Short mmCIF file of C-alpha atoms and ligand atoms in Angstrom, two decimals:
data_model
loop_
_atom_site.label_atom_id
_atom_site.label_comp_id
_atom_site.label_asym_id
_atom_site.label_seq_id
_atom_site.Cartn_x
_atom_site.Cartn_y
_atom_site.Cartn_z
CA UNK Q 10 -6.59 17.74 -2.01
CA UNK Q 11 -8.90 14.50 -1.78
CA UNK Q 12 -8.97 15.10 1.55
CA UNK Q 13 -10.16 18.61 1.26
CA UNK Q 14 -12.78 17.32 -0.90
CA UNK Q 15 -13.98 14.80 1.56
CA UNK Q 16 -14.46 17.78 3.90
CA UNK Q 17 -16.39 19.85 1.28
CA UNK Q 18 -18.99 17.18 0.94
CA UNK Q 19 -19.18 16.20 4.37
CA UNK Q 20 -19.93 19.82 5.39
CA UNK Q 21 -22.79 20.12 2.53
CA UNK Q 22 -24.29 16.67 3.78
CA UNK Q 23 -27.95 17.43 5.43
CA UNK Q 24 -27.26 17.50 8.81
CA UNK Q 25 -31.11 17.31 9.89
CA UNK Q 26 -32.61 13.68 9.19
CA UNK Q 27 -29.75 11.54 7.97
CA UNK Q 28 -27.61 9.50 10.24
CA UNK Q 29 -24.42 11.76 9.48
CA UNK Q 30 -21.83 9.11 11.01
CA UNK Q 31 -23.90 6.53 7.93
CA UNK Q 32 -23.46 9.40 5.64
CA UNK Q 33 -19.66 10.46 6.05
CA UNK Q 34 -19.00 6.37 6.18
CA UNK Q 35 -20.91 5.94 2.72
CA UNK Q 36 -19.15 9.11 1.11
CA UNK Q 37 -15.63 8.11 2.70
CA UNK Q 38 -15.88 5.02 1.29
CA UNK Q 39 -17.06 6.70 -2.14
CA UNK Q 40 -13.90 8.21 -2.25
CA UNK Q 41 -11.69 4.93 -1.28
CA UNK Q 42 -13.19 2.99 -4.40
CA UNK Q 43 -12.18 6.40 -6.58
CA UNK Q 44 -8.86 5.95 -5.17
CA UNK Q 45 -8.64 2.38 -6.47
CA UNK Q 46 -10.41 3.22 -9.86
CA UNK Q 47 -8.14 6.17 -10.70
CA UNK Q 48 -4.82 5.09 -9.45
CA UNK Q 49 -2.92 5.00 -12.62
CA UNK Q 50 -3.72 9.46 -12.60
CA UNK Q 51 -0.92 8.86 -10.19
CA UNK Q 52 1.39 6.92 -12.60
CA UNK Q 53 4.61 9.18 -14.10
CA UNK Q 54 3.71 10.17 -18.32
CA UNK Q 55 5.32 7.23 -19.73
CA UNK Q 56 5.73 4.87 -17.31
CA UNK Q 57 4.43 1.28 -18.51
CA UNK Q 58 3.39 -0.57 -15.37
CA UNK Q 59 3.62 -4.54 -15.73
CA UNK Q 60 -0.19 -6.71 -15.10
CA UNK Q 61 -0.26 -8.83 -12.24
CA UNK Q 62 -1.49 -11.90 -14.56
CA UNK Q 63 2.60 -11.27 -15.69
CA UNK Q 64 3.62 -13.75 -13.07
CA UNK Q 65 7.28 -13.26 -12.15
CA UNK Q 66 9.00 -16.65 -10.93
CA UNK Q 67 12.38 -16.58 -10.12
CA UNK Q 68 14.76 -18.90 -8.35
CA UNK Q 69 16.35 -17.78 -5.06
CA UNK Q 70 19.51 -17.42 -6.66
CA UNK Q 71 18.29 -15.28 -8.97
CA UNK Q 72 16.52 -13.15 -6.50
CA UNK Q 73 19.74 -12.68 -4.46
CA UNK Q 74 20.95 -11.00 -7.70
CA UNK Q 75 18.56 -9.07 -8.36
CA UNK Q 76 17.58 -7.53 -4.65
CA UNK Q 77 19.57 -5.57 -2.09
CA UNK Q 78 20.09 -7.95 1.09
CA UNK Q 79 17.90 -5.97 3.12
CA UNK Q 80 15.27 -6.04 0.27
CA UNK Q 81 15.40 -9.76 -0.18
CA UNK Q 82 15.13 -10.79 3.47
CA UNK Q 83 12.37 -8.93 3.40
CA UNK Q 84 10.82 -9.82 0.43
CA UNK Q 85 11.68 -13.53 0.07
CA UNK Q 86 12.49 -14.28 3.66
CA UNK Q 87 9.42 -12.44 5.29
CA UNK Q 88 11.49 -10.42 7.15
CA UNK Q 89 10.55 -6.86 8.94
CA UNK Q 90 12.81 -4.06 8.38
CA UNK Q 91 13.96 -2.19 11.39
CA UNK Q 92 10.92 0.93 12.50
CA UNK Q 93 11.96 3.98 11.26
CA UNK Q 94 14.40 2.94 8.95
CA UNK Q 95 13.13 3.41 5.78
CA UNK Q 96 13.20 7.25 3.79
CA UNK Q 97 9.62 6.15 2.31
CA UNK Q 98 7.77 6.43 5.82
CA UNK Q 99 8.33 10.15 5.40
CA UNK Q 100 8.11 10.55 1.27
CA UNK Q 101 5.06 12.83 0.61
CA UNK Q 102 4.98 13.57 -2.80
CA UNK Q 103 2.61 12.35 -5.45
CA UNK Q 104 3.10 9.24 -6.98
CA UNK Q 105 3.10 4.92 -6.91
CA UNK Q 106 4.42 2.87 -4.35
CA UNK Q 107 5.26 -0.42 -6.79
CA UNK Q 108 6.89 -3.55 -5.54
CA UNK Q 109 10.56 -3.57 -5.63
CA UNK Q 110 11.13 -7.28 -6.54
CA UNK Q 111 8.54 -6.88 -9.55
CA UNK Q 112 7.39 -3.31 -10.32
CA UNK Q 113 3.68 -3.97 -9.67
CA UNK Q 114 2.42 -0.84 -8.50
CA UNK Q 115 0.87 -1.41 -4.85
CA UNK Q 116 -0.15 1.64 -3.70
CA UNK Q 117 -0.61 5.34 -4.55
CA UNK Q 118 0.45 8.13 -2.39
CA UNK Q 119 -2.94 9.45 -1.91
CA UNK Q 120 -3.63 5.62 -0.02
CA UNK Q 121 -0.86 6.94 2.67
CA UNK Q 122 -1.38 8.29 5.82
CA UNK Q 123 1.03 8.91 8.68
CA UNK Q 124 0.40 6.19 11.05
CA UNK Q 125 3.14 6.82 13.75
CA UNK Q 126 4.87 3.31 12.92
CA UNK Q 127 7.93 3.86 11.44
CA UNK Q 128 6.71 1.66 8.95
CA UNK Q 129 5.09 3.42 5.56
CA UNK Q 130 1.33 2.80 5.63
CA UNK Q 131 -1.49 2.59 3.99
CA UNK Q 132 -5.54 2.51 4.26
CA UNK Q 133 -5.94 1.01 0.80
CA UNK Q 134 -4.47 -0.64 -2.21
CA UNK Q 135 -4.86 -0.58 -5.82
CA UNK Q 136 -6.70 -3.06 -6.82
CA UNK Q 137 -5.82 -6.74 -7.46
CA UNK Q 138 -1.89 -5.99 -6.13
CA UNK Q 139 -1.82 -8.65 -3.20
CA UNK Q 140 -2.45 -12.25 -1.95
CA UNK Q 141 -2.97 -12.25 1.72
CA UNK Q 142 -2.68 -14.92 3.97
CA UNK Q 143 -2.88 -15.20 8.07
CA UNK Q 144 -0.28 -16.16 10.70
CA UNK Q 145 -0.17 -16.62 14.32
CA UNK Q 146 3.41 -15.50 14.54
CA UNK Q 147 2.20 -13.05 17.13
CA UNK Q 148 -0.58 -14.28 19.83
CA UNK Q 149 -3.37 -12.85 17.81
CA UNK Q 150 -3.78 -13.74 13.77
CA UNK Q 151 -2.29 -11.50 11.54
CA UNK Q 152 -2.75 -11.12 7.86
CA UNK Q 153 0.12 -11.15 5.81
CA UNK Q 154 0.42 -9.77 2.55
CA UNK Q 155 2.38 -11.28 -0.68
CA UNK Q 156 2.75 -8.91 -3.92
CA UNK Q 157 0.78 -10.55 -6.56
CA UNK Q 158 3.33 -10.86 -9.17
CA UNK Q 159 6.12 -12.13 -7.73
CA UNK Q 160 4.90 -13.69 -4.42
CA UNK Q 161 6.93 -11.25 -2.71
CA UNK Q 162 6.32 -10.68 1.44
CA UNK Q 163 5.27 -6.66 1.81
CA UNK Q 164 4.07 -6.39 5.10
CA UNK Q 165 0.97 -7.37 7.57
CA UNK Q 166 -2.76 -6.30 7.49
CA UNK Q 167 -4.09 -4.88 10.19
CA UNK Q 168 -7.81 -3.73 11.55
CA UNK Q 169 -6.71 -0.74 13.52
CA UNK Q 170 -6.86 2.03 10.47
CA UNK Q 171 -8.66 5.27 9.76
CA UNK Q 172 -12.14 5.14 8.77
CA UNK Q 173 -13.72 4.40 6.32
CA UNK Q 174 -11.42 1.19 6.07
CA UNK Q 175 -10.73 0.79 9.26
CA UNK Q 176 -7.46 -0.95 7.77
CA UNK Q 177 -3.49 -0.46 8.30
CA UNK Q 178 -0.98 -1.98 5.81
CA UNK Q 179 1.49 -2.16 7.17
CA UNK Q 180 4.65 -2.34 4.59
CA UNK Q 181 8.12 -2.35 4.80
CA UNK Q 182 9.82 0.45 2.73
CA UNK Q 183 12.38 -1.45 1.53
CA UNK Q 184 10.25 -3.73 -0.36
CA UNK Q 185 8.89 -0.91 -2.28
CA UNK Q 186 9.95 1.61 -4.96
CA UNK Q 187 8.56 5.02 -4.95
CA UNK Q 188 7.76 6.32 -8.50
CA UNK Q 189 7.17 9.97 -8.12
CA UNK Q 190 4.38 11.50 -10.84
CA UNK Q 191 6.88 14.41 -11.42
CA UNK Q 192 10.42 14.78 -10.80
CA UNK Q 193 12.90 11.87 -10.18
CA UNK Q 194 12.67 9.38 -7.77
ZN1 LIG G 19 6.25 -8.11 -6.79
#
């Protein structure tokens, strides 16, 4: 649907005397910031999302509890779940990606596109979600990403995305909880 829409005003875009390439980048990332205004359109009637100001500090003991092993090496261990192992790479349907540890929504669906990773990703995020920071655990810097509620390790950053953004987030599905719009998860 958005993307159709991006389409529909690219093709009505002057094609004589603009730099169309400027034009599609300017209007593409028009659309991104709507994305990031409007998530919560994408939020389920009645769902009550926490604030990221709600800081959620717990000890590591208390985060074993609360998290499924392969959710807490991830999340509190920085771990990487295995490519292709997570049921979220493939979920399609409308809704928020929110942080499993905390419940602060990350992502909606319309940030998603398939990237060919195994690993669910994303060209954007709603706004104010994360706290990166870069490593060199790989030759090259990467950025690393840490949910802004609970500190929790999502995935890495990377500059190889679809335009306009240019950018890949990279996430591990098991950190996250899909919260369809409709339906049940
Ligand atoms: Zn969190």
């Amino acid at each position: 649907m958005r993307r159709r829409e991006l389409l529909k005003a690219l093709l009505a875009a002057p094609l004589a005397g603009v730099s169309w390439l400027a034009y599609a980048r300017e209007k593409g990332m028009a659309m991104v910031e709507e994305l990031q205004r409007n998530w919560k359109t994408f939020l389920a009637a009645g769902v009550m999302p926490p604030s990221p100001a709600e800081a959620l500090k717990l000890s590591k003991d208390e985060w074993r509890k609360r998290l499924s092993p392969a959710a807490f090496h991830v999340l509190r261990e920085e771990g990487t779940e295995r490519a292709g192992s997570s049921p979220l790479d493939h979920e399609k349907r409308e809704g928020v990606f929110a942080c499993k540890g905390c419940d602060l929504p990350l992502f909606t669906s319309a940030m998603k596109f398939d990237s060919g990773t195994g690993w669910p990703s994303f060209f954007t995020t709603i706004p104010d979600a994360f706290d990166t920071k870069s490593d060199f655990f790989l030759i090259y810097p990467r950025t690393e990403y840490h949910c802004k509620r609970c500190g929790g390790h999502h995935g890495h950053m990377f500059k190889d995305g679809p335009q306009p953004t240019g950018l890949r987030y990279c996430n591990n599905g098991v950190a996250l909880k899909f919260i369809p719009k409709e339906g049940k998860a």
